[in-house]
mmCIF file of C-alpha atoms and ligand atoms in Angstrom:
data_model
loop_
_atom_site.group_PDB
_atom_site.id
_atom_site.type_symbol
_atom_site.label_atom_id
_atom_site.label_comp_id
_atom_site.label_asym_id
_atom_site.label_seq_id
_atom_site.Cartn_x
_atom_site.Cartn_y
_atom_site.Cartn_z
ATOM 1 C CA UNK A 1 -41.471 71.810 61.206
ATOM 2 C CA UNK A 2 -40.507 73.491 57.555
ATOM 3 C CA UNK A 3 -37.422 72.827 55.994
ATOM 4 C CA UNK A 4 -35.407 76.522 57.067
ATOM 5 C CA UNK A 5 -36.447 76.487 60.372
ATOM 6 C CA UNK A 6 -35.345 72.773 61.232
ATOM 7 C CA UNK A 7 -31.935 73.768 60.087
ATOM 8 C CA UNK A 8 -32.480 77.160 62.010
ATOM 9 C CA UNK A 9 -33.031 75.352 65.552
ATOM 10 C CA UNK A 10 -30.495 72.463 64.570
ATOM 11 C CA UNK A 11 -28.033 75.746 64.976
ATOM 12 C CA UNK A 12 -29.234 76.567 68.229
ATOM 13 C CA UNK A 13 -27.089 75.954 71.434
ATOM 14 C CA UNK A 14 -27.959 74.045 73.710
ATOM 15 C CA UNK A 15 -29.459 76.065 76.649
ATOM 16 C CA UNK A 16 -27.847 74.240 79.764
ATOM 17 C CA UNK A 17 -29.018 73.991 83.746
ATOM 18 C CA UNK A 18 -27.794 77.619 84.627
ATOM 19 C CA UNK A 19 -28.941 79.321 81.599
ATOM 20 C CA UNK A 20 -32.319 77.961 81.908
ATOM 21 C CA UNK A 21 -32.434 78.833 85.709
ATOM 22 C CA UNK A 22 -31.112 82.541 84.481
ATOM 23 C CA UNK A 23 -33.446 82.886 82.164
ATOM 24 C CA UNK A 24 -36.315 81.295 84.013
ATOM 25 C CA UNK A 25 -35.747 83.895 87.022
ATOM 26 C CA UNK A 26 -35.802 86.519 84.539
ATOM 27 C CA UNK A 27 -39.110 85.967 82.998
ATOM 28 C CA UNK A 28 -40.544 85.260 86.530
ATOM 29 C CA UNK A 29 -39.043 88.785 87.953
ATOM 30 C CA UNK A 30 -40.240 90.588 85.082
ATOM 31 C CA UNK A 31 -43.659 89.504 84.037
ATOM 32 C CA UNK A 32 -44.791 86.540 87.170
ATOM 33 C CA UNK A 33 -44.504 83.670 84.842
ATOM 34 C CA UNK A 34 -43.082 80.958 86.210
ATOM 35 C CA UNK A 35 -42.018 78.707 83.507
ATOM 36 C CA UNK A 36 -41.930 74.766 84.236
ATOM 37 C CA UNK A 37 -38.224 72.714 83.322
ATOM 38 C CA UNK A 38 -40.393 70.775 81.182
ATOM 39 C CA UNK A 39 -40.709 73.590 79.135
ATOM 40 C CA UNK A 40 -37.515 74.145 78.584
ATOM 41 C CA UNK A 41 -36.922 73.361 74.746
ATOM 42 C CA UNK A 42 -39.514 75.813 74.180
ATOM 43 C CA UNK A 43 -37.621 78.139 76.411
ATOM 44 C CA UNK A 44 -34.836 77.435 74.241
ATOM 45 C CA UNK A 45 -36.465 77.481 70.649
ATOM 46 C CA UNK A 46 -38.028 80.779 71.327
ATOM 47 C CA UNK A 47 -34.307 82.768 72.853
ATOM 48 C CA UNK A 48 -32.605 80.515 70.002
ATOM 49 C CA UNK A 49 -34.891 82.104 66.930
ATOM 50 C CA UNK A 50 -34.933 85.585 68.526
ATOM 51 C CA UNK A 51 -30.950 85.672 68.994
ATOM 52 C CA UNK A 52 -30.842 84.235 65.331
ATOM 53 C CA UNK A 53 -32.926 87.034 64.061
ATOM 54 C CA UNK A 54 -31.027 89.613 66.218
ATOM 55 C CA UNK A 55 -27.614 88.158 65.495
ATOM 56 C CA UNK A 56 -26.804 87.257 69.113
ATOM 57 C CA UNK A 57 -24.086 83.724 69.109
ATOM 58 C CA UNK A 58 -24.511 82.784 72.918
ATOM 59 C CA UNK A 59 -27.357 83.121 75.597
ATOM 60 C CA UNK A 60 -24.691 84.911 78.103
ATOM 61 C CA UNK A 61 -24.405 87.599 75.252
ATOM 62 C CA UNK A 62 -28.206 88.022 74.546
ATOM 63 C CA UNK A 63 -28.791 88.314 78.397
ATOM 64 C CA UNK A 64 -26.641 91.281 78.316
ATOM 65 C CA UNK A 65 -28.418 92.930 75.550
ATOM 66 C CA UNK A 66 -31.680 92.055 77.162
ATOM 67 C CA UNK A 67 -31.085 93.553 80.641
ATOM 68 C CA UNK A 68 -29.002 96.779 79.561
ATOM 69 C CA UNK A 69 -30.706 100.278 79.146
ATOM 70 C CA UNK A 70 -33.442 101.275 77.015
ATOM 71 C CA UNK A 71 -32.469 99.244 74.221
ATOM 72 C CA UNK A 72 -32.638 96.079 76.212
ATOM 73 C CA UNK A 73 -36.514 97.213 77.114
ATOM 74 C CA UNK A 74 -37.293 97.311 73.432
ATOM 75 C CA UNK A 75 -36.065 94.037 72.641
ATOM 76 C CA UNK A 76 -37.519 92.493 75.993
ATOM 77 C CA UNK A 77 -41.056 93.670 74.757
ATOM 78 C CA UNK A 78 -40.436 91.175 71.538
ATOM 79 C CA UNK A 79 -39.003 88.165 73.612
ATOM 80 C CA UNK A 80 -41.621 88.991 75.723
ATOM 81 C CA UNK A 81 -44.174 88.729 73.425
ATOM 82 C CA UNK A 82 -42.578 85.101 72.307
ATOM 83 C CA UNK A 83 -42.717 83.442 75.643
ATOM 84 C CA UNK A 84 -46.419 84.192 76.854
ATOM 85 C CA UNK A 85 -49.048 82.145 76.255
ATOM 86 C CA UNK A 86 -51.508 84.221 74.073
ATOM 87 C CA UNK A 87 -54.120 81.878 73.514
ATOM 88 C CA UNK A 88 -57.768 83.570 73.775
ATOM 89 C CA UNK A 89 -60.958 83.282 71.607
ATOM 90 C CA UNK A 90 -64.228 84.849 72.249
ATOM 91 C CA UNK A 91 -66.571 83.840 74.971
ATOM 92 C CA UNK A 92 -64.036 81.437 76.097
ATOM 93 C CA UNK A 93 -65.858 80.319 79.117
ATOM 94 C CA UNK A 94 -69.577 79.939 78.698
ATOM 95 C CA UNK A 95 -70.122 79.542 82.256
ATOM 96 C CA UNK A 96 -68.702 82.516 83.242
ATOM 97 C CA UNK A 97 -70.545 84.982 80.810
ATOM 98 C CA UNK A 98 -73.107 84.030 81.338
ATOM 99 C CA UNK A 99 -72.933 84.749 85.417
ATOM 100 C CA UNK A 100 -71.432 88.133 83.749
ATOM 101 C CA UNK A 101 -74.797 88.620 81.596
ATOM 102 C CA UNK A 102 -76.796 88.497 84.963
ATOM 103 C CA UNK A 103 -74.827 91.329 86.689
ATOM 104 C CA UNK A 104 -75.399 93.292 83.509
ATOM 105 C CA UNK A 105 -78.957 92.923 82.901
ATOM 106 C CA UNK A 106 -79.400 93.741 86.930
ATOM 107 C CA UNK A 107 -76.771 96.989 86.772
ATOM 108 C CA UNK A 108 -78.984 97.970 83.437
ATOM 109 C CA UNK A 109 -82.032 98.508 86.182
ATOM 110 C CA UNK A 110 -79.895 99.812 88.601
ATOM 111 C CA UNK A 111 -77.153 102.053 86.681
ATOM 112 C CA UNK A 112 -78.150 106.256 87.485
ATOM 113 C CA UNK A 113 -77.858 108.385 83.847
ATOM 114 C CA UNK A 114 -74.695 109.500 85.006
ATOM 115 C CA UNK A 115 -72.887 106.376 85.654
ATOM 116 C CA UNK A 116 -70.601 104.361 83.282
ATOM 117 C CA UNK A 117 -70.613 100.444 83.940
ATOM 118 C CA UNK A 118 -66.693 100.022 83.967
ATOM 119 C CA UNK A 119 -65.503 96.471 82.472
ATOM 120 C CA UNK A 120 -61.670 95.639 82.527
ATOM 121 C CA UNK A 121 -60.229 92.511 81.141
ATOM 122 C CA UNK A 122 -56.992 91.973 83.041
ATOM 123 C CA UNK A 123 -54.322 89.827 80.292
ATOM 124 C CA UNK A 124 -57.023 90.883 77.456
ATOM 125 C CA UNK A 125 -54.225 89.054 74.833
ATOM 126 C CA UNK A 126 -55.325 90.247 71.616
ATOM 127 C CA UNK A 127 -58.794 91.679 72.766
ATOM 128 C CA UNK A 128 -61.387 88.839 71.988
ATOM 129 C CA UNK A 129 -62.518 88.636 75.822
ATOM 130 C CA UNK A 130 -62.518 92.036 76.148
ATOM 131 C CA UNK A 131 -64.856 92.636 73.093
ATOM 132 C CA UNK A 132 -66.952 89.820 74.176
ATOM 133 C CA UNK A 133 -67.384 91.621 77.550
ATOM 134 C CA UNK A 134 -68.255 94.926 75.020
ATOM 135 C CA UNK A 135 -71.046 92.982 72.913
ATOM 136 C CA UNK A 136 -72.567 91.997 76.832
ATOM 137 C CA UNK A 137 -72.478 95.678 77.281
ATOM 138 C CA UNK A 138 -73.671 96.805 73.950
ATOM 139 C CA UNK A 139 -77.082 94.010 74.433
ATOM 140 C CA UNK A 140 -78.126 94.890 77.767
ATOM 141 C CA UNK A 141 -77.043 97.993 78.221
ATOM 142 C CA UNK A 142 -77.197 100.613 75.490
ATOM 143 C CA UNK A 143 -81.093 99.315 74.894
ATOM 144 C CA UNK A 144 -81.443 100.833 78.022
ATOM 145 C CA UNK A 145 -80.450 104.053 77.815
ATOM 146 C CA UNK A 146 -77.147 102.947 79.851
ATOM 147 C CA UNK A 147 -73.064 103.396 79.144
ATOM 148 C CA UNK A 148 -70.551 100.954 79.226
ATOM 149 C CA UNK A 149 -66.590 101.129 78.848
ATOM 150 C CA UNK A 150 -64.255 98.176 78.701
ATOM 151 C CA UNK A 151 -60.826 98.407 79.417
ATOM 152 C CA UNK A 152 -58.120 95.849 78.339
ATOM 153 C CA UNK A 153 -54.605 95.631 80.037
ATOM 154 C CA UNK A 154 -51.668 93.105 79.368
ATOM 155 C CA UNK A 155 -48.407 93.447 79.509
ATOM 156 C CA UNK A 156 -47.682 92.501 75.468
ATOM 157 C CA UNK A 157 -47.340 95.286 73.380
ATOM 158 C CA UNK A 158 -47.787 93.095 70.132
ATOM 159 C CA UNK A 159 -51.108 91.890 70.972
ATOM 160 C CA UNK A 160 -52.497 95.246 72.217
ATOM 161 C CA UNK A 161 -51.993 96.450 68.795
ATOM 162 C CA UNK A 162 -54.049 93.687 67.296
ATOM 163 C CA UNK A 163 -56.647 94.258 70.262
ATOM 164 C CA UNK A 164 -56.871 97.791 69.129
ATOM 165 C CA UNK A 165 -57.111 96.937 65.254
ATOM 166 C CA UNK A 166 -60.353 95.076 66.241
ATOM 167 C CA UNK A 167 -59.592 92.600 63.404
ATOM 168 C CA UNK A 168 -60.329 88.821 63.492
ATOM 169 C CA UNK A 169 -60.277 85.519 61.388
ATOM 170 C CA UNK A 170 -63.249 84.499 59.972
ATOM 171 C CA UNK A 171 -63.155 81.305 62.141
ATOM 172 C CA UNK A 172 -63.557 82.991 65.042
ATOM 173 C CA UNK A 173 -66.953 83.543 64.590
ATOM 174 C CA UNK A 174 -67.705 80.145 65.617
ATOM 175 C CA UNK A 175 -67.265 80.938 69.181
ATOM 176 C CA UNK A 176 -69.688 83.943 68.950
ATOM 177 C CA UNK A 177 -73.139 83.044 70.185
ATOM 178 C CA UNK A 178 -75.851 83.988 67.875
ATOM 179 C CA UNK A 179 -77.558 86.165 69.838
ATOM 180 C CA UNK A 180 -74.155 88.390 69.380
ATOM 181 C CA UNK A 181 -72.952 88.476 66.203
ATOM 182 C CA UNK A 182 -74.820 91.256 64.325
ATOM 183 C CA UNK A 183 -74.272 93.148 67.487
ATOM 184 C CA UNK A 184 -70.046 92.419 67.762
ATOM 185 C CA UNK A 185 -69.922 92.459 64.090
ATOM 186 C CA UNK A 186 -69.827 94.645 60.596
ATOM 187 C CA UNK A 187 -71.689 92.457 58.191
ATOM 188 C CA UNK A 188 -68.736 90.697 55.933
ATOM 189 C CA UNK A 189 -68.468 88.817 52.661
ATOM 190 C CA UNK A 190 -67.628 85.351 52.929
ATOM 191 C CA UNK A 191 -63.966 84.544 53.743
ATOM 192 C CA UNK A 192 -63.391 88.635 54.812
ATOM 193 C CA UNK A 193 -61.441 88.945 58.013
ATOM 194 C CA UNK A 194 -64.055 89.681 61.120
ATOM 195 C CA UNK A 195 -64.209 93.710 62.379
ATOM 196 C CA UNK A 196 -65.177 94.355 65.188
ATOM 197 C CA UNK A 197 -68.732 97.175 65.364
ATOM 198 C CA UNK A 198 -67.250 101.051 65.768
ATOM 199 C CA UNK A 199 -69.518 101.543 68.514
ATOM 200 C CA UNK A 200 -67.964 98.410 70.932
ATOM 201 C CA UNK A 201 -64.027 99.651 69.296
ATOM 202 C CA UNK A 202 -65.072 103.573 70.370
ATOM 203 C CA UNK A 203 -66.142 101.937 74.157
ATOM 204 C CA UNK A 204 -63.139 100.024 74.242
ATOM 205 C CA UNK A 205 -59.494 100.509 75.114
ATOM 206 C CA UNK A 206 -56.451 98.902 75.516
ATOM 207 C CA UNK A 207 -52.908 99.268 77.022
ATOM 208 C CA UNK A 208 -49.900 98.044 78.417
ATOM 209 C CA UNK A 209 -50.167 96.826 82.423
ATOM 210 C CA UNK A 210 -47.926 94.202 84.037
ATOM 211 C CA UNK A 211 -49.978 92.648 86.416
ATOM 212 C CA UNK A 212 -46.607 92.733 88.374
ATOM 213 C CA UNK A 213 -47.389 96.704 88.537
ATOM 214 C CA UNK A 214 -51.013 96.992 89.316
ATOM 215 C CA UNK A 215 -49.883 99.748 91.983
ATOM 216 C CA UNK A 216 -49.315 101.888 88.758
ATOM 217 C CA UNK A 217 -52.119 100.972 86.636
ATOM 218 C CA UNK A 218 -54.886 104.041 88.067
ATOM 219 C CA UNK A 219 -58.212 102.375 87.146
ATOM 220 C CA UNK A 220 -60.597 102.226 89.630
ATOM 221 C CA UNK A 221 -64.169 101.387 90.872
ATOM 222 C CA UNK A 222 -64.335 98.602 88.198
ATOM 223 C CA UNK A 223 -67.952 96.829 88.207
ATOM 224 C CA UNK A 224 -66.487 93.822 85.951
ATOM 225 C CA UNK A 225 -62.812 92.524 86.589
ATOM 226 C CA UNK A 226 -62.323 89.766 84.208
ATOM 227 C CA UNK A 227 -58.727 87.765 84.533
ATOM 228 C CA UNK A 228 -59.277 84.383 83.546
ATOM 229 C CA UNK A 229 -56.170 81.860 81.859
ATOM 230 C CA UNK A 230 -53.239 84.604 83.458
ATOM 231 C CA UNK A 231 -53.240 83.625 87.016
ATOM 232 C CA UNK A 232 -52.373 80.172 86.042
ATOM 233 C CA UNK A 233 -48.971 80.485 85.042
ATOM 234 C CA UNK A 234 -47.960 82.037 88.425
ATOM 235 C CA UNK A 235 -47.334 81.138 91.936
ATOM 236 C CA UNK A 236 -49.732 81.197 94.682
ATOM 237 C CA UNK A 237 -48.555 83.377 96.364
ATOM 238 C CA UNK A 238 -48.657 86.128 93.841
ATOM 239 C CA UNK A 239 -51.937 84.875 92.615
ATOM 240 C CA UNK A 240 -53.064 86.190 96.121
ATOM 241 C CA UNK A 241 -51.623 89.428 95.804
ATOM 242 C CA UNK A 242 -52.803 90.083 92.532
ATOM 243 C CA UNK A 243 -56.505 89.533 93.655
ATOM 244 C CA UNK A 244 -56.112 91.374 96.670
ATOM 245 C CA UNK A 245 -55.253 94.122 94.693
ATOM 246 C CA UNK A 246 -57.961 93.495 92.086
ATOM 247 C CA UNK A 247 -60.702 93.116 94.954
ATOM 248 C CA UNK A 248 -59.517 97.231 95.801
ATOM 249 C CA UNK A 249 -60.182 97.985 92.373
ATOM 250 C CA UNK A 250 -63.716 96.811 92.125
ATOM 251 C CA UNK A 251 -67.018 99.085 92.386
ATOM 252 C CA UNK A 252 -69.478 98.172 95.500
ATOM 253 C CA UNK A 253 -71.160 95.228 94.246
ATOM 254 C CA UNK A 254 -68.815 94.983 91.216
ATOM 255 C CA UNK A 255 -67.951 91.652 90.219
ATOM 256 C CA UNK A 256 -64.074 89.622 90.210
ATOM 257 C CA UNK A 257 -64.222 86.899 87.391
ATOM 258 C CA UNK A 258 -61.662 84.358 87.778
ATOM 259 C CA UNK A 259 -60.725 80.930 85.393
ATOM 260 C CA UNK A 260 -62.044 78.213 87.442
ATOM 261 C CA UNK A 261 -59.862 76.570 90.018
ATOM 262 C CA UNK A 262 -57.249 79.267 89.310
ATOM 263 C CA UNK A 263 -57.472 80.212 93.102
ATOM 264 C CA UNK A 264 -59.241 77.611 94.730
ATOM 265 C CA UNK A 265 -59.706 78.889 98.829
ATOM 266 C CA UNK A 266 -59.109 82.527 98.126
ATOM 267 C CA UNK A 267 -60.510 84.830 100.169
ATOM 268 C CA UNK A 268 -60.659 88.555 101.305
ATOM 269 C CA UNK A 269 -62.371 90.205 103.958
ATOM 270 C CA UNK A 270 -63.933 92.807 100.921
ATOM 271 C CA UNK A 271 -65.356 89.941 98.712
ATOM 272 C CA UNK A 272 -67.828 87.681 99.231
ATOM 273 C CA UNK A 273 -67.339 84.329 97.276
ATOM 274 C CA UNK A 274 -70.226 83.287 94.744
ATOM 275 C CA UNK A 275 -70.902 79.302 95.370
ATOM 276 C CA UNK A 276 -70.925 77.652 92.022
ATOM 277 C CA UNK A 277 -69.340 74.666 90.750
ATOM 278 C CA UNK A 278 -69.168 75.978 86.961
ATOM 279 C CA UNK A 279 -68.109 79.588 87.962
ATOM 280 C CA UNK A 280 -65.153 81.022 89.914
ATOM 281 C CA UNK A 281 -66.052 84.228 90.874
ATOM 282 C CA UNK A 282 -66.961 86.944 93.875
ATOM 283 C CA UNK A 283 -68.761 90.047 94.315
ATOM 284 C CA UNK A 284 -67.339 92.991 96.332
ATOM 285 C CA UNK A 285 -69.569 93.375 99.501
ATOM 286 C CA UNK A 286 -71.245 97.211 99.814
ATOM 287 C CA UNK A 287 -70.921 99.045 103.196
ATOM 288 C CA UNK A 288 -73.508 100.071 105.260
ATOM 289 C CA UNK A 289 -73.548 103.301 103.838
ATOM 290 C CA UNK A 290 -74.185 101.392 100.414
ATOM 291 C CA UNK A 291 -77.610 99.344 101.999
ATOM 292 C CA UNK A 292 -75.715 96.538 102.538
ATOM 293 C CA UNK A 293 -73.546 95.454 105.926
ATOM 294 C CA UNK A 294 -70.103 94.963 105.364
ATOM 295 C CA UNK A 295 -69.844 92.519 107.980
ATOM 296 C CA UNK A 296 -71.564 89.489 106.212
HETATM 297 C C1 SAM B 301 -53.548 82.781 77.871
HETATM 298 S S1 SAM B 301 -53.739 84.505 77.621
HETATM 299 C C2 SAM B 301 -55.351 84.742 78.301
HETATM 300 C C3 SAM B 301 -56.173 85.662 77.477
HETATM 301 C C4 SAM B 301 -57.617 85.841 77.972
HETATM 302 N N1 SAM B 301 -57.640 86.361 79.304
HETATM 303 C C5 SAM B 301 -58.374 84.535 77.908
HETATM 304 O O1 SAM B 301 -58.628 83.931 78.940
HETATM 305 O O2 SAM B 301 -58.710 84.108 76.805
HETATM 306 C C6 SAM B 301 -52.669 85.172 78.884
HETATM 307 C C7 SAM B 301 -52.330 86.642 78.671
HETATM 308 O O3 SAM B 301 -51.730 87.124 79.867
HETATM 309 C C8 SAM B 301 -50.732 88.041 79.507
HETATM 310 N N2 SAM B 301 -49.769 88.197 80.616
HETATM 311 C C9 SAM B 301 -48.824 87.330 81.043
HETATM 312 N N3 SAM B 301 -48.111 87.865 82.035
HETATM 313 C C10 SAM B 301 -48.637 89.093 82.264
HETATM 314 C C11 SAM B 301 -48.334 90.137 83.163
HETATM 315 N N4 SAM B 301 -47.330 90.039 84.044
HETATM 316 N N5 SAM B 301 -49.058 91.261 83.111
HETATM 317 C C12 SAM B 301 -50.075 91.392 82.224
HETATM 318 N N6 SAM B 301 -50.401 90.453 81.329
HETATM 319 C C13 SAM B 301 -49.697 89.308 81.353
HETATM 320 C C14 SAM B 301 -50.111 87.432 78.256
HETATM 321 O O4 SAM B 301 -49.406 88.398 77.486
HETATM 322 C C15 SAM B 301 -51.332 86.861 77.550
HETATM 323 O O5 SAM B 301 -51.843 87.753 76.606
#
């Protein structure tokens, strides 16, 4: 830790038993997390260096500000932006492209002229799985005459903007596979930050959905859900919901992509559950109507 911001936190109060529980039922009614008591000093770095910067002296008094009118919802999309875990890089899980590389090359057969293969990465952070789910697209896809569109939600305003800029560190290349950088990529000079190709930014966009809220969020008949590293941080129970929701939002046939053991014995009478040890995933079962029973 630098020199100014040890003697920042050393000014911090303490954040005691009932201010944590406050604050942890806050961040758990408002966005599903459901922060641990071992996190705690993080809980109380993060409020302390926000109310410093804001020029808030006690938690009680920052609360207030938080959770009063439309100028508390401004400054809860900054805090809120502080306390979720944002970590993302592209092609995160291997395993699970791959599985998503299959469905693509098969829907590239199968898609009519007319039809749009729909992804939507569901707590997209700041858009590298949701451009990795693009460059799929853009490879199998446009070759073959086919559209794609990828759609990335989360509930952070601050990371949708980067999302949208498209713009990366150089080092973040190294998680690109080869077959996919020319096609993600403009060509760069050495040590240049990363941009992403206009053709995957044009198919992509991105906006603001708690997870919380998927009632309001209209997108429908998705043939990729991807939501992999958000489930984690909530409880069971809403896990559930959240996927019963997302299995409503899939395409016949469309595809749910989970992080593995995220929801281990998850089911729903729409979804049939791909068996893989490496994957985590299920496939939305077609009606009769469709060519395929709905009873299976
Ligand atoms: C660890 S990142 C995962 C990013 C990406 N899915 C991946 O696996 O690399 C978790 C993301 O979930 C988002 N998130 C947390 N709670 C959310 C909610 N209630 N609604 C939507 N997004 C949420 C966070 O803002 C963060 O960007």
């Amino acid at each position: 830790m630098n020199q100014p911001l040890r003697a920042a936190m050393s000014a911090v109060p303490e954040l005691d038993d009932t201010q944590f529980l406050r604050w942890q039922s806050l961040l758990e009614e408002r966005t599903g997390m459901c922060l641990a008591s071992q996190r705690r000093s993080f809980l109380q770095t993060s409020l302390g260096l926000r109310m410093r910067e804001v020029g808030c002296d006690s938690y009680e008094q920052y609360y207030e500000r938080i959770t009063a009118g439309p100028s508390g919802a401004i400054e809860w999309t900054t805090l809120v932006d502080r306390l979720t875990v944002q970590e993302t890089r592209f092609f995160r899980d291997p395993d699970a492209f791959a599985f998503v590389e299959q469905y693509v090359q098969q829907k590239a057969t199968e898609l009519g002229a007319d039809e749009t293969l729909e992804f939507w990465s569901v707590g997209c952070s700041s858009g590298e799985e949701a451009y990795s789910l693009a460059m799929v697209g853009e490879r199998f896809l446009t070759p073959a005459g086919k559209r794609y569109a990828v759609t990335g939600t989360d509930i952070s305003t601050i990371v949708l903007r980067k999302a949208r800029a498209g713009r990366y560190l150089p080092r973040a290349l190294q998680w690109v596979p080869q077959a996919y950088a020319a096609i993600g990529f403009k060509p760069q000079q050495a040590g240049e930050p990363l941009q992403i190709n206009d053709e995957l930014r044009q198919r992509s966009c991105f906006s603001q959905v708690n997870i919380l809220n998927l009632a309001a969020c209209p997108l429908q008949s998705q043939h990729v859900i991807y939501c992999q590293n958000v489930l984690i941080y909530f409880r069971r129970w809403r896990r559930r919901e959240i996927l019963n929701v997302l299995a409503e939002r899939l395409a016949p046939g469309g595809i749910l992509v989970i992080g593995l053991g995220e929801m281990v014995d998850y089911q729903h009478p729409l979804l049939e559950q791909i068996h893989s040890s490496r994957v985590s995933a299920f496939v939305r079962k077609k009606t009769n109507s469709e060519g395929e029973s709905a009873r299976r």
